[in-house]
Coordinates of C-alpha atoms in Angstrom, one line a residue:
M724 CA -28.4 -7.8 1.1
I725 CA -25.4 -6.6 -1.4
C726 CA -23.7 -8.3 -4.3
V727 CA -21.3 -6.3 -6.0
S728 CA -18.6 -6.1 -9.1
L729 CA -18.5 -2.3 -10.5
P730 CA -20.5 -1.5 -12.7
G731 CA -23.0 -3.8 -12.0
L732 CA -24.7 -4.8 -8.4
A733 CA -27.2 -6.5 -7.0
I734 CA -29.6 -5.9 -4.3
S735 CA -32.6 -7.9 -2.7
S736 CA -33.6 -8.7 0.7
D737 CA -33.0 -11.9 2.4
Q738 CA -35.9 -13.6 1.4
G739 CA -34.4 -13.6 -1.9
Q740 CA -36.6 -12.1 -4.4
L741 CA -36.7 -9.6 -5.9
T742 CA -40.0 -8.0 -5.4
A743 CA -39.5 -3.9 -6.8
Q744 CA -39.7 -2.8 -3.3
G745 CA -37.2 -0.1 -2.4
L746 CA -33.4 -0.9 -3.6
E747 CA -34.4 -3.6 -5.5
G748 CA -32.8 -5.2 -8.9
F749 CA -30.3 -5.6 -10.8
Y750 CA -28.5 -2.5 -10.9
R751 CA -25.7 -1.9 -14.1
A752 CA -23.4 2.5 -14.1
G753 CA -26.7 3.2 -12.1
R754 CA -29.7 1.5 -13.7
R755 CA -31.8 -0.5 -12.8
L756 CA -32.0 -3.4 -15.1
L757 CA -34.6 -5.8 -13.7
S758 CA -36.8 -4.3 -10.5
R759 CA -38.2 -7.7 -10.2
C760 CA -37.3 -11.2 -10.6
Q761 CA -40.3 -13.2 -8.1
I762 CA -40.7 -17.2 -9.1
R763 CA -43.3 -19.8 -7.9
V764 CA -42.4 -23.5 -8.0
C765 CA -46.1 -25.7 -8.3
G766 CA -48.1 -22.1 -7.4
R767 CA -46.5 -21.4 -4.4
E768 CA -43.7 -18.9 -3.0
P769 CA -40.9 -21.4 -2.0
V770 CA -40.2 -21.0 1.7
A771 CA -36.6 -19.0 2.1
V772 CA -34.4 -20.6 4.4
Q773 CA -31.3 -19.3 4.1
A774 CA -29.3 -16.4 3.0
R775 CA -25.6 -15.5 3.3
M776 CA -22.6 -14.0 0.7
V777 CA -20.2 -16.4 -1.0
S778 CA -18.2 -13.3 -2.2
A779 CA -18.6 -10.1 -2.1
D780 CA -20.1 -10.3 -6.3
R781 CA -22.6 -13.5 -5.6
A782 CA -24.8 -13.9 -3.1
R783 CA -26.6 -17.6 -2.6
F784 CA -30.0 -17.8 -1.5
V785 CA -31.4 -21.0 -0.8
A786 CA -35.8 -21.9 -0.8
V787 CA -37.8 -24.8 -0.2
V788 CA -41.0 -25.6 -1.7
R789 CA -43.5 -29.0 -0.3
A790 CA -44.8 -30.5 -3.3
S791 CA -46.4 -34.2 -3.3
P792 CA -49.3 -34.1 -0.7
D793 CA -48.5 -37.2 0.2
A794 CA -45.1 -35.7 2.2
G795 CA -46.3 -34.3 4.9
P796 CA -44.6 -31.7 6.4
D797 CA -41.0 -32.6 5.0
P798 CA -40.2 -30.1 1.3
D799 CA -39.1 -31.9 -1.0
I800 CA -38.2 -29.8 -3.2
V801 CA -34.6 -26.8 -2.6
V802 CA -35.0 -23.7 -4.9
Q803 CA -30.9 -22.5 -5.0
R804 CA -31.0 -19.5 -6.8
I805 CA -26.9 -18.5 -7.6
R806 CA -27.2 -14.2 -7.9
H807 CA -23.8 -12.5 -9.0
A808 CA -23.4 -9.0 -9.5
D809 CA -22.6 -8.9 -13.2
G810 CA -26.4 -9.5 -14.3
T811 CA -26.6 -13.6 -14.3
E812 CA -29.3 -15.7 -11.9
R813 CA -29.4 -19.6 -12.0
I814 CA -31.8 -21.0 -10.8
T815 CA -31.8 -25.3 -9.5
L816 CA -34.8 -27.3 -8.4
S817 CA -33.5 -30.7 -6.5
S818 CA -36.4 -32.8 -6.0
S819 CA -36.3 -35.4 -2.3
A820 CA -39.1 -36.7 -3.1
Q821 CA -39.4 -41.5 -4.1
R822 CA -41.2 -40.8 -6.9
P823 CA -41.3 -38.1 -10.4
L824 CA -42.6 -35.1 -10.4
R825 CA -44.2 -32.4 -12.3
V826 CA -43.3 -28.8 -11.4
P827 CA -43.9 -25.8 -13.4
L828 CA -41.8 -23.1 -12.2
E829 CA -42.6 -19.9 -12.8
V830 CA -40.3 -16.3 -13.5
S831 CA -42.2 -12.8 -12.9
L832 CA -40.0 -10.3 -14.1
G833 CA -40.7 -6.3 -14.4
T834 CA -38.5 -3.0 -14.5
D835 CA -39.0 0.2 -14.4
L836 CA -35.0 0.8 -15.8
A837 CA -35.3 3.8 -13.5
E838 CA -31.5 5.4 -12.8
L839 CA -29.9 4.7 -9.1
G840 CA -30.8 8.1 -7.9
A841 CA -34.6 7.9 -8.0
V842 CA -34.9 5.0 -6.7
A843 CA -33.1 5.8 -3.5
V844 CA -35.1 8.3 -3.1
G845 CA -38.3 6.8 -3.5
Q846 CA -39.3 8.0 -7.7
P847 CA -38.7 5.1 -9.8
G848 CA -41.0 5.9 -12.5
R849 CA -43.7 3.0 -13.5
E850 CA -42.8 -0.4 -14.8
L851 CA -42.9 -0.7 -18.5
P852 CA -44.6 -3.4 -20.5
A853 CA -42.5 -5.8 -21.5
M854 CA -41.9 -7.6 -25.3
V855 CA -41.0 -11.3 -26.1
H856 CA -37.8 -11.3 -27.3
D857 CA -35.9 -14.6 -28.2
S858 CA -36.0 -16.8 -25.5
G859 CA -36.9 -13.9 -22.7
L860 CA -38.4 -10.6 -22.3
R861 CA -37.6 -7.1 -23.3
W862 CA -38.3 -3.7 -21.9
S863 CA -37.6 -0.4 -24.0
S864 CA -37.3 3.6 -23.3
P865 CA -36.7 6.3 -23.8
T866 CA -33.4 5.9 -21.9
G867 CA -32.3 2.4 -23.3
H868 CA -33.7 -1.4 -23.2
V869 CA -32.5 -3.9 -21.8
V870 CA -33.5 -7.9 -22.6
V871 CA -33.4 -10.8 -19.8
T872 CA -32.8 -14.1 -22.0
A873 CA -33.3 -17.7 -20.4
A874 CA -31.6 -20.8 -21.4
P875 CA -33.1 -22.9 -21.3
A876 CA -35.6 -21.3 -23.8
P877 CA -39.5 -21.3 -21.6
T878 CA -41.8 -23.2 -22.6
D879 CA -44.0 -20.6 -22.9
A880 CA -43.6 -16.5 -22.5
L881 CA -46.6 -13.9 -21.8
A882 CA -45.6 -10.5 -22.6
S883 CA -48.3 -8.6 -20.7
A884 CA -47.6 -10.5 -17.0
G885 CA -43.9 -10.8 -18.2
L886 CA -43.4 -14.2 -16.9
L887 CA -41.7 -17.1 -18.8
R888 CA -42.6 -20.9 -17.5
W889 CA -40.9 -23.9 -17.5
E890 CA -42.6 -27.6 -17.4
F891 CA -39.8 -29.9 -15.8
E892 CA -40.1 -33.7 -14.7
L893 CA -37.8 -34.4 -11.7
P894 CA -36.9 -37.5 -11.6
P895 CA -35.9 -38.9 -7.8
G896 CA -32.7 -37.1 -6.7
G897 CA -32.8 -35.5 -9.7
S898 CA -32.3 -32.0 -11.2
R899 CA -32.8 -29.4 -13.5
T900 CA -31.3 -25.6 -13.5
V901 CA -32.8 -22.1 -15.1
E902 CA -29.6 -19.2 -16.5
L903 CA -31.3 -16.1 -17.2
R904 CA -29.6 -13.3 -18.7
I905 CA -29.1 -9.3 -17.8
R906 CA -28.2 -6.9 -20.5
A907 CA -28.8 -3.6 -21.4
D908 CA -29.1 -2.1 -24.7
G909 CA -28.2 -5.5 -26.3
T910 CA -24.8 -5.9 -25.7
G911 CA -23.5 -9.0 -23.3
S912 CA -23.8 -8.5 -20.4
G913 CA -19.6 -9.5 -20.1
R914 CA -17.2 -9.5 -17.1
S915 CA -16.7 -6.3 -14.4
T916 CA -13.5 -4.5 -13.9
G917 CA -14.1 -6.2 -10.4
H918 CA -13.1 -9.6 -11.2
S919 CA -11.2 -9.7 -15.0
T920 CA -8.5 -10.1 -15.6
V921 CA -7.4 -6.6 -13.8
R922 CA -6.4 -8.2 -9.5
P923 CA -3.4 -5.3 -8.6
F924 CA -3.9 -7.2 -5.1
A925 CA -1.1 -9.8 -3.6
G926 CA -2.6 -12.9 -2.5
A927 CA -2.7 -12.4 0.4
Q928 CA -3.2 -14.2 3.9
A929 CA -3.6 -14.0 7.6
H930 CA -3.3 -16.4 10.5
G931 CA -2.9 -16.5 14.1
D932 CA -4.8 -17.9 17.8
D933 CA -7.9 -15.2 16.5
P934 CA -10.1 -16.9 14.2
R935 CA -11.9 -14.0 12.5
V936 CA -8.4 -13.3 11.4
E937 CA -8.4 -14.9 8.7
P938 CA -11.8 -14.5 6.6
L939 CA -11.2 -11.4 7.7
L940 CA -9.0 -10.4 5.7
R941 CA -10.4 -12.7 2.6
T942 CA -13.1 -10.5 2.4
C943 CA -12.1 -7.3 3.0
V944 CA -9.5 -7.7 -0.6
D945 CA -12.7 -9.1 -2.5
D946 CA -14.3 -5.5 -1.4
L947 CA -11.8 -3.8 -2.4
Q948 CA -11.9 -5.8 -5.6
A949 CA -15.0 -4.8 -6.4
L950 CA -15.2 -2.2 -6.4
L951 CA -12.5 -1.8 -8.8
V952 CA -13.4 0.5 -11.5
R953 CA -11.3 1.5 -14.7
D954 CA -10.6 4.9 -16.2
P955 CA -13.0 5.2 -19.4
G956 CA -10.2 6.5 -21.0
H957 CA -6.6 4.6 -20.0
P958 CA -8.4 0.9 -19.9
S959 CA -5.1 -0.4 -18.2
D960 CA -5.2 2.3 -15.0
V961 CA -8.2 1.1 -12.1
H962 CA -8.9 3.1 -8.9
L963 CA -11.5 2.5 -6.0
A964 CA -15.3 3.9 -5.9
A965 CA -15.8 5.4 -2.8
G966 CA -18.5 2.1 -1.9
A967 CA -22.0 0.1 -3.0
P968 CA -24.8 0.8 -3.1
W969 CA -24.5 4.4 -3.1
R970 CA -21.3 5.8 -4.0
C971 CA -20.6 4.2 -6.9
G972 CA -18.8 7.3 -9.1
P973 CA -15.2 9.1 -8.8
A974 CA -13.7 10.3 -5.2
P975 CA -10.3 11.4 -5.3
A976 CA -10.7 11.7 -1.7
E977 CA -11.1 8.1 -1.1
S978 CA -9.6 6.3 -3.1
L979 CA -6.3 7.9 -2.7
A980 CA -7.1 7.1 1.5
A981 CA -8.2 3.0 0.3
A982 CA -5.9 2.6 -1.3
R983 CA -2.6 4.4 0.6
M984 CA -4.1 1.3 3.2
A985 CA -3.9 -1.4 0.6
L986 CA -0.5 -0.3 -0.4
P987 CA 0.4 -4.0 1.1
L988 CA -0.8 -5.5 -1.6
G989 CA 1.2 -4.7 -3.8
T990 CA 1.1 -1.0 -5.5
R991 CA -0.2 -1.0 -8.6
L992 CA -4.0 0.4 -7.5
A993 CA -1.5 3.5 -6.6
A994 CA -0.3 3.6 -9.6
G995 CA -3.5 3.3 -11.4
T996 CA -5.5 5.9 -9.0
L997 CA -2.4 8.2 -9.2
R998 CA -2.4 8.3 -12.8
A999 CA -6.1 8.8 -13.2
L1000 CA -6.8 11.1 -10.5
A1001 CA -2.9 13.8 -12.3
R1002 CA -5.4 13.7 -15.2
T1003 CA -7.9 15.5 -14.2
Q1004 CA -5.0 17.6 -12.2
L1005 CA -6.1 21.9 -12.6
T1006 CA -3.2 23.0 -14.5
R1007 CA -4.5 26.0 -15.4
P1008 CA -2.7 29.6 -13.6
G1009 CA -4.0 30.9 -11.0
T1010 CA -5.2 30.3 -7.0
E1011 CA -6.1 26.3 -8.3
F1012 CA -3.3 25.8 -9.8
G1013 CA -2.5 22.1 -8.7
R1014 CA -5.5 21.4 -6.8
L1015 CA -7.4 18.8 -7.9
P1016 CA -11.2 18.6 -8.2
S1017 CA -13.4 16.9 -6.0
P1018 CA -17.4 18.1 -4.2
L1019 CA -17.2 19.5 -1.4
R1020 CA -18.4 17.3 2.1
H1021 CA -21.4 17.5 5.1
A1022 CA -19.0 18.3 8.0
G1023 CA -21.7 18.3 10.5
P1024 CA -23.9 21.4 11.5
R1025 CA -20.9 23.6 13.6
I1026 CA -19.3 24.5 10.6
P1027 CA -19.6 24.2 6.7
P1028 CA -18.6 21.6 4.2
S1029 CA -15.5 20.9 4.0
C1030 CA -13.9 20.5 -0.1
T1031 CA -12.5 16.9 -1.0
G1032 CA -10.4 18.0 -3.6
I1033 CA -8.1 19.6 -1.0
E1034 CA -8.3 16.0 1.2
A1035 CA -6.9 14.9 -2.3
T1036 CA -4.6 17.4 -3.1
L1037 CA -2.9 17.0 0.2
L1038 CA -2.8 12.8 -0.3
F1039 CA -1.5 13.0 -3.6
P1040 CA 2.4 13.1 -3.0
V1041 CA 2.0 11.6 0.2
L1042 CA 0.2 8.0 -1.0
L1043 CA 2.7 8.9 -4.4
A1044 CA 5.9 8.6 -1.2
E1045 CA 4.6 6.1 0.4
A1046 CA 3.8 4.4 -2.4
R1047 CA 7.5 4.7 -3.7
R1048 CA 9.2 3.1 0.0
W1049 CA 6.5 -0.2 -0.1
G1050 CA 7.7 -0.3 -3.7
L1051 CA 6.6 1.4 -7.0
A1052 CA 8.9 1.5 -10.3
E1053 CA 11.2 4.2 -10.1
Q1054 CA 10.4 5.4 -13.1
E1055 CA 6.7 5.2 -12.7
T1056 CA 7.0 8.0 -9.5
A1057 CA 9.0 9.8 -11.3
D1058 CA 6.7 10.2 -13.8
L1059 CA 4.3 11.3 -11.3
L1060 CA 6.7 13.3 -9.3
P1061 CA 5.0 16.7 -11.3
A1062 CA 2.4 16.1 -10.6
A1063 CA 3.0 15.6 -7.2
E1064 CA 5.2 18.9 -7.0
R1065 CA 2.2 20.3 -8.3
C1066 CA 0.2 20.0 -6.1
L1067 CA 2.8 20.8 -3.6
Q1068 CA 2.9 24.0 -5.0
W1069 CA -1.1 24.3 -4.6
L1070 CA -0.1 24.0 -0.1
R1071 CA 2.3 26.3 -0.2
T1072 CA 0.0 29.0 -2.4
S1073 CA -2.9 28.0 0.1
A1074 CA -1.3 28.9 2.6
R1075 CA 0.2 32.5 1.4
E1076 CA -1.8 34.5 4.0
G1077 CA 0.0 32.7 7.4
P1078 CA 0.4 28.8 8.2
Y1079 CA -2.1 27.9 8.3
V1080 CA -5.0 26.0 4.9
P1081 CA -8.0 26.9 4.7
D1082 CA -11.2 24.6 3.9
P1083 CA -12.8 25.4 1.8
G1084 CA -11.9 28.9 -0.1
P1085 CA -9.9 31.1 1.3
D1086 CA -12.9 32.3 3.6
G1087 CA -13.6 28.5 5.1
P1088 CA -12.5 28.6 7.6
V1089 CA -8.8 26.0 9.5
R1090 CA -9.8 22.4 9.9
C1091 CA -7.8 20.3 12.1
E1092 CA -7.7 17.4 9.6
T1093 CA -7.1 19.8 7.4
Q1094 CA -3.9 20.5 9.4
A1095 CA -3.2 17.6 9.7
H1096 CA -3.3 16.1 5.1
A1097 CA -0.9 19.8 4.9
H1098 CA 2.0 19.3 7.7
R1099 CA 1.9 15.2 6.4
A1100 CA 2.3 16.3 2.7
A1101 CA 5.4 19.2 3.0
L1102 CA 7.2 16.8 5.4
V1103 CA 6.4 13.1 3.3
G1104 CA 6.3 15.4 -0.3
A1105 CA 9.9 16.6 1.8
D1106 CA 11.7 14.0 1.5
L1107 CA 10.0 12.8 -2.3
L1108 CA 11.8 15.5 -3.8
D1109 CA 14.8 15.0 -2.0
A1110 CA 14.9 11.7 -3.3
Y1111 CA 15.1 13.4 -6.8
G1112 CA 17.2 16.3 -6.5
R1113 CA 14.5 18.2 -6.9
P1114 CA 14.0 22.2 -5.5
G1115 CA 11.6 23.7 -2.5
A1116 CA 12.6 20.5 -0.1
G1117 CA 13.4 23.4 1.8
E1118 CA 11.3 25.8 2.5
L1119 CA 8.6 22.5 3.1
R1120 CA 9.5 21.7 6.1
Q1121 CA 10.3 25.4 7.4
W1122 CA 6.4 26.1 6.9
A1123 CA 5.7 22.8 8.9
E1124 CA 8.2 23.7 10.7
E1125 CA 6.6 26.6 11.5
L1126 CA 2.6 25.4 11.5
R1127 CA 3.9 22.3 14.3
R1128 CA 4.4 26.0 16.6
R1129 CA 1.6 27.3 16.3
F1130 CA -0.7 24.8 16.1
R1131 CA 0.6 24.1 19.8
E1132 CA -0.5 26.7 20.5
D1133 CA -3.4 27.8 18.1
F1134 CA -5.6 25.0 18.4
W1135 CA -5.3 23.3 21.7
V1136 CA -8.1 24.3 24.2
D1137 CA -7.2 23.6 27.4
D1138 CA -10.2 22.8 30.5
R1139 CA -10.2 20.2 33.0
S1140 CA -10.2 17.3 31.3
G1141 CA -6.3 18.9 30.2
G1142 CA -7.8 20.1 27.0
R1143 CA -8.1 18.8 23.9
P1144 CA -7.2 20.5 19.9
A1145 CA -10.1 22.2 18.6
A1146 CA -12.2 20.6 15.3
A1147 CA -11.2 24.3 13.7
R1148 CA -11.6 27.7 13.8
T1149 CA -12.9 30.4 12.3
A1150 CA -12.2 33.1 9.9
S1151 CA -12.0 34.9 12.2
G1152 CA -9.6 32.4 14.9
R1153 CA -12.3 31.7 16.9
P1154 CA -11.8 28.1 18.0
I1155 CA -15.0 25.2 17.0
P1156 CA -13.6 23.3 20.4
Y1157 CA -15.8 20.1 20.9
L1158 CA -13.7 17.0 19.8
G1159 CA -14.6 13.8 17.5
S1160 CA -12.7 11.5 15.4
G1161 CA -11.2 13.9 12.4
A1162 CA -8.6 14.7 15.0
A1163 CA -7.1 10.9 14.2
H1164 CA -5.5 12.2 11.5
L1165 CA -3.1 14.2 13.9
L1166 CA -1.6 10.8 14.7
D1167 CA -2.0 9.7 11.0
T1168 CA 3.0 11.2 10.4
G1169 CA 3.3 9.1 7.1
L1170 CA 6.2 7.2 6.7
L1171 CA 9.9 8.6 5.7
G1172 CA 12.9 6.6 4.7
A1173 CA 14.2 3.6 6.9
G1174 CA 10.5 2.9 8.0
T1175 CA 10.5 6.0 10.5
Y1176 CA 7.8 8.5 10.7
A1177 CA 7.1 11.4 10.3
P1178 CA 6.9 14.7 13.4
G1179 CA 3.7 15.5 13.7
L1180 CA 1.2 18.5 14.8
L1181 CA 0.9 18.2 18.5
D1182 CA 3.1 17.8 21.5
K1183 CA 4.8 14.3 23.0
V1184 CA 2.3 16.1 27.0
Q1185 CA -0.2 16.7 24.3
T1186 CA -0.1 13.3 22.5
E1187 CA -0.5 11.9 25.1
Q1188 CA -4.1 13.5 26.0
V1189 CA -5.4 13.0 22.6
A1190 CA -4.8 9.1 23.3
R1191 CA -6.9 9.7 26.6
L1192 CA -9.5 11.2 25.4
F1193 CA -9.6 8.4 22.4
G1194 CA -9.4 5.7 25.0
S1195 CA -12.2 7.5 27.0
P1196 CA -16.4 5.9 27.3
G1197 CA -17.2 9.7 25.4
L1198 CA -15.4 8.6 22.5
D1199 CA -14.5 4.8 22.9
S1200 CA -17.8 3.7 22.4
G1201 CA -16.8 0.1 22.4
W1202 CA -17.0 -1.2 18.2
G1203 CA -15.0 1.7 17.3
L1204 CA -13.8 5.6 17.7
R1205 CA -17.5 8.2 17.1
T1206 CA -17.3 11.0 15.3
L1207 CA -18.5 13.0 18.6
E1208 CA -17.7 12.7 21.9
V1209 CA -21.8 11.8 24.1
K1210 CA -21.4 14.4 26.2
E1211 CA -21.4 17.2 23.4
P1212 CA -25.1 18.6 22.8
L1213 CA -24.9 17.8 19.1
Y1214 CA -24.5 14.1 19.8
N1215 CA -26.0 11.3 17.4
P1216 CA -25.3 7.5 17.6
F1217 CA -26.8 7.8 13.3
G1218 CA -24.8 11.7 13.3
H1219 CA -22.7 10.4 10.8
R1220 CA -20.4 13.8 11.9
T1221 CA -21.7 13.9 15.4
G1222 CA -21.7 10.5 16.9
A1223 CA -21.4 7.8 14.7
V1224 CA -18.6 5.4 14.0
R1225 CA -16.4 5.9 11.4
V1226 CA -14.4 2.5 10.4
H1227 CA -11.8 4.5 8.2
E1228 CA -10.6 6.7 11.3
T1229 CA -10.6 4.5 13.3
A1230 CA -8.5 2.0 11.8
V1231 CA -5.9 5.4 11.4
A1232 CA -6.4 6.2 15.0
V1233 CA -5.4 2.8 15.4
A1234 CA -1.8 3.5 13.6
G1235 CA -1.3 6.5 15.0
L1236 CA -2.1 5.4 18.8
S1237 CA 0.4 2.6 17.8
A1238 CA 3.0 4.0 16.5
T1239 CA 3.6 6.9 19.7
G1240 CA 3.0 4.1 22.5
Y1241 CA -0.4 4.1 23.5
E1242 CA -1.2 0.4 22.8
K1243 CA -3.9 0.5 25.6
E1244 CA -5.7 2.8 23.7
A1245 CA -5.0 1.2 19.6
A1246 CA -5.9 -2.1 21.5
S1247 CA -9.3 -1.1 22.5
L1248 CA -10.4 0.4 19.8
L1249 CA -8.9 -2.5 17.8
R1250 CA -11.3 -5.2 20.2
G1251 CA -14.6 -2.9 19.0
T1252 CA -13.8 -3.4 15.4
L1253 CA -12.8 -6.8 15.2
A1254 CA -16.8 -7.4 18.0
A1255 CA -18.2 -4.4 15.1
A1256 CA -16.7 -6.3 11.8
E1257 CA -17.9 -9.9 13.3
T1258 CA -21.8 -8.7 13.8
F1259 CA -21.6 -7.5 10.1
A1260 CA -20.3 -11.1 9.1
L1261 CA -16.4 -10.0 8.8
R1262 CA -18.0 -6.6 5.9
L1263 CA -17.3 -4.1 7.7
P1264 CA -19.6 -0.8 5.9
E1265 CA -18.9 2.2 6.0
M1266 CA -20.0 3.7 9.2
Y1267 CA -22.1 2.5 12.0
A1268 CA -24.7 3.8 14.7
G1269 CA -22.0 5.2 18.0
E1270 CA -24.5 3.7 20.4
Q1271 CA -22.5 2.0 23.3
R1272 CA -21.7 -1.1 23.9
V1273 CA -24.0 -3.4 25.7
E1274 CA -23.0 -7.2 27.2
G1275 CA -24.8 -9.2 24.1
G1276 CA -25.1 -6.3 22.5
A1277 CA -24.2 -5.4 19.0
P1278 CA -23.9 -2.1 17.2
L1279 CA -26.9 -0.8 14.8
A1280 CA -26.7 0.0 11.0
H1281 CA -26.1 2.4 9.5
P1282 CA -29.2 3.4 7.1
A1283 CA -26.9 5.4 5.0
A1284 CA -23.3 3.4 4.6
C1285 CA -21.5 2.0 1.8
R1286 CA -20.7 -2.2 2.3
P1287 CA -19.4 -2.6 1.1
A1288 CA -17.1 0.6 1.4
A1289 CA -13.8 1.0 -0.7
V1290 CA -12.2 2.8 2.8
A1291 CA -13.5 0.7 5.1
A1292 CA -12.8 -2.4 3.6
A1293 CA -8.6 -1.8 3.4
A1294 CA -9.0 0.0 6.8
G1295 CA -9.4 -3.9 8.1
V1296 CA -6.2 -4.0 5.2
H1297 CA -4.1 -1.6 7.6
L1298 CA -5.9 -2.2 10.9
L1299 CA -3.6 -6.3 10.5
V1300 CA -0.1 -4.4 9.3
T1301 CA -0.6 -2.4 11.8
L1302 CA -0.2 -5.4 14.0
V1303 CA 2.8 -6.1 12.7
G1304 CA 4.0 -2.8 12.1
I1305 CA 5.8 -3.5 8.5
R1306 CA 7.2 -0.9 7.4
P1307 CA 9.7 -0.9 4.2
D1308 CA 12.4 1.1 3.0
V1309 CA 12.3 -0.8 -1.1
P1310 CA 14.9 2.4 -1.6
A1311 CA 17.1 1.6 0.9
G1312 CA 16.9 -1.7 0.7
T1313 CA 15.9 -2.6 3.9
V1314 CA 12.0 -3.2 5.6
A1315 CA 11.8 -3.0 9.5
L1316 CA 8.8 -4.4 11.8
S1317 CA 7.6 -2.2 15.0
P1318 CA 4.6 -4.1 15.8
V1319 CA 1.9 -3.4 18.5
R1320 CA 3.7 -5.5 21.6
G1321 CA 1.4 -6.8 23.7
A1322 CA 0.1 -8.3 20.8
P1323 CA -4.2 -8.0 21.2
L1324 CA -4.8 -10.2 19.5
G1325 CA -2.7 -12.3 20.2
E1326 CA 0.0 -14.8 17.3
L1327 CA -0.8 -13.5 13.9
G1328 CA 0.5 -14.2 10.9
L1329 CA 0.4 -12.3 7.3
T1330 CA 1.3 -14.5 3.9
G1331 CA 0.8 -12.8 0.5
L1332 CA 2.1 -9.4 1.1
S1333 CA 3.8 -7.5 -1.3
V1334 CA 7.2 -5.2 -0.4
G1335 CA 9.3 -3.8 -3.3
G1336 CA 6.7 -6.1 -6.0
H1337 CA 7.7 -9.7 -4.2
A1338 CA 5.7 -11.9 -2.4
F1339 CA 6.2 -10.7 1.6
S1340 CA 5.1 -12.5 5.2
A1341 CA 5.6 -12.0 8.8
R1342 CA 4.4 -12.8 12.4
V1343 CA 4.2 -11.4 15.4
S1344 CA 4.6 -14.1 18.5
R1345 CA 2.1 -13.8 21.5
L1346 CA 5.2 -11.8 23.3
G1347 CA 4.4 -9.5 20.8
L1348 CA 8.0 -10.4 18.9
G1349 CA 7.3 -9.4 15.5
M1350 CA 9.3 -11.7 12.4
V1351 CA 10.7 -11.7 9.0
E1352 CA 9.3 -15.5 7.1
E1353 CA 10.4 -14.5 3.4
A1354 CA 11.0 -10.8 1.7
A1355 CA 13.5 -10.2 -0.9
D1356 CA 16.5 -11.1 -1.4
S1357 CA 17.4 -7.6 -1.6
L1358 CA 16.5 -6.3 1.5
Q1359 CA 17.2 -6.6 4.8
L1360 CA 15.8 -5.8 8.2
G1361 CA 16.2 -2.5 9.8
V1362 CA 16.1 -1.6 13.1

């Protein structure tokens, strides 16, 4: 049970008690402020009966106690705990006894003030000694201190045991509440970015024949809100952390990818993300000029780690161009255009030895998905340069045309099944022929003017073959798209690049298959993802095991997956918008609808989206017909 409102986290089991086991505790900015928070009522630990997430930042736990000796087997006290990610917990005791009860409440507290990384590897350190402080307890270490205060003040406070104790008189039907507040370094706990007044998302809602669409969209938006973080030097700019609990720090590629998929909720997140990353761009002369710095990412056992900075650099101009299509103000776009031009300049520099972009570095392999990102950046970036009368668009299009010609020959590996794109080519030109979900990026070509998509790296026959493979049991697990075919020797259903299902790439595949007319394969992946989401209470994790779906089964959780995760939450939005097929071009004053004709979820309506800064609503019927129901007066319906 993970409550998130960055920089705050609260992690516990579904029993509600914080026992200092594993990752349990309250965290702020990556430090565990409280590792233990165990309650006893009438000298006994309450019996847990329910735990559920109320919202992304809040969980509710219910337990019961039998306090009256003559009550028989029925409990007569309900213990409710409302836990907030911002560092508060409210404990309420409610009596249903027929006579007044004297009810002692004990709260046992402790902390190690350990860093999340140390806790994750099982080296948190010893629990610190407590001191009585004001109406609670205080702990100190060389790295800081934390204070827990209680309201009302406890009857007794015992520092040696880290114990706060109350004696309550509960009349029949009565209740009493204790609120604990955790604050670090002697400051108030405050509200975190995600649930402050910073709300960059439109109030989108979904409705339709499938009852899952409404709670799915609500949960996805709630998770995105909870993962917002501010740029420290420019607090008006917000972007997304990659996910909780493992990756709450900067992750440029994930932030850009999630902001792109969340464009139907408004362009404010995209603008804040772009501005924050533009301030980190490398601008010193040399081969790295224009690149966004970012760490390497493990890419599986066959090829070396990829550079997420390269992916982010290629995503930057695409997000800017598409945000403009969704309604980002012209002045904001113009202010960010120099940074996008530097990204495109880096692209041409990195590909100067040939048509391909190596990743990482000039001697690295040439990856399939990196070429897809580069090709899309060139075409969508050229479109953006033309819109502002900037030079270089023709050169980018010429390079992209040469890349298409060479890629279709060099990357296609013929076999008895009809062929497949190679995952990569080594520096010497040898193809690495395994197939995984990374090929989904070949179908994501980028949005151009008038709601049209840019051409792709694959030709029509190759696209049809990829669609067939994506629809086969080797890659379609029934829960989503595997990262590696099951018949590959290195297949592992839990391998994050060798068989697990990654929600982001599944959503990219669904959108790309739908756009190219392979709606049967898209619908299968979509239905599988929604079925998996149900088993995760519609809070999509970053990934889960890619075992084959069976009747009555459920996908296995991946122990290292972030949940919530920015790209997974944004992917939920992307999937629903794909079904309706919204393709805006605000500068041209048009918006086109191209819904999935098969209407795999039946009738679906989306309201409260944002196109051009105005409310936008659209619906697709059970026959697959799209209708705009609300839009700005300045927008004309395109085709």
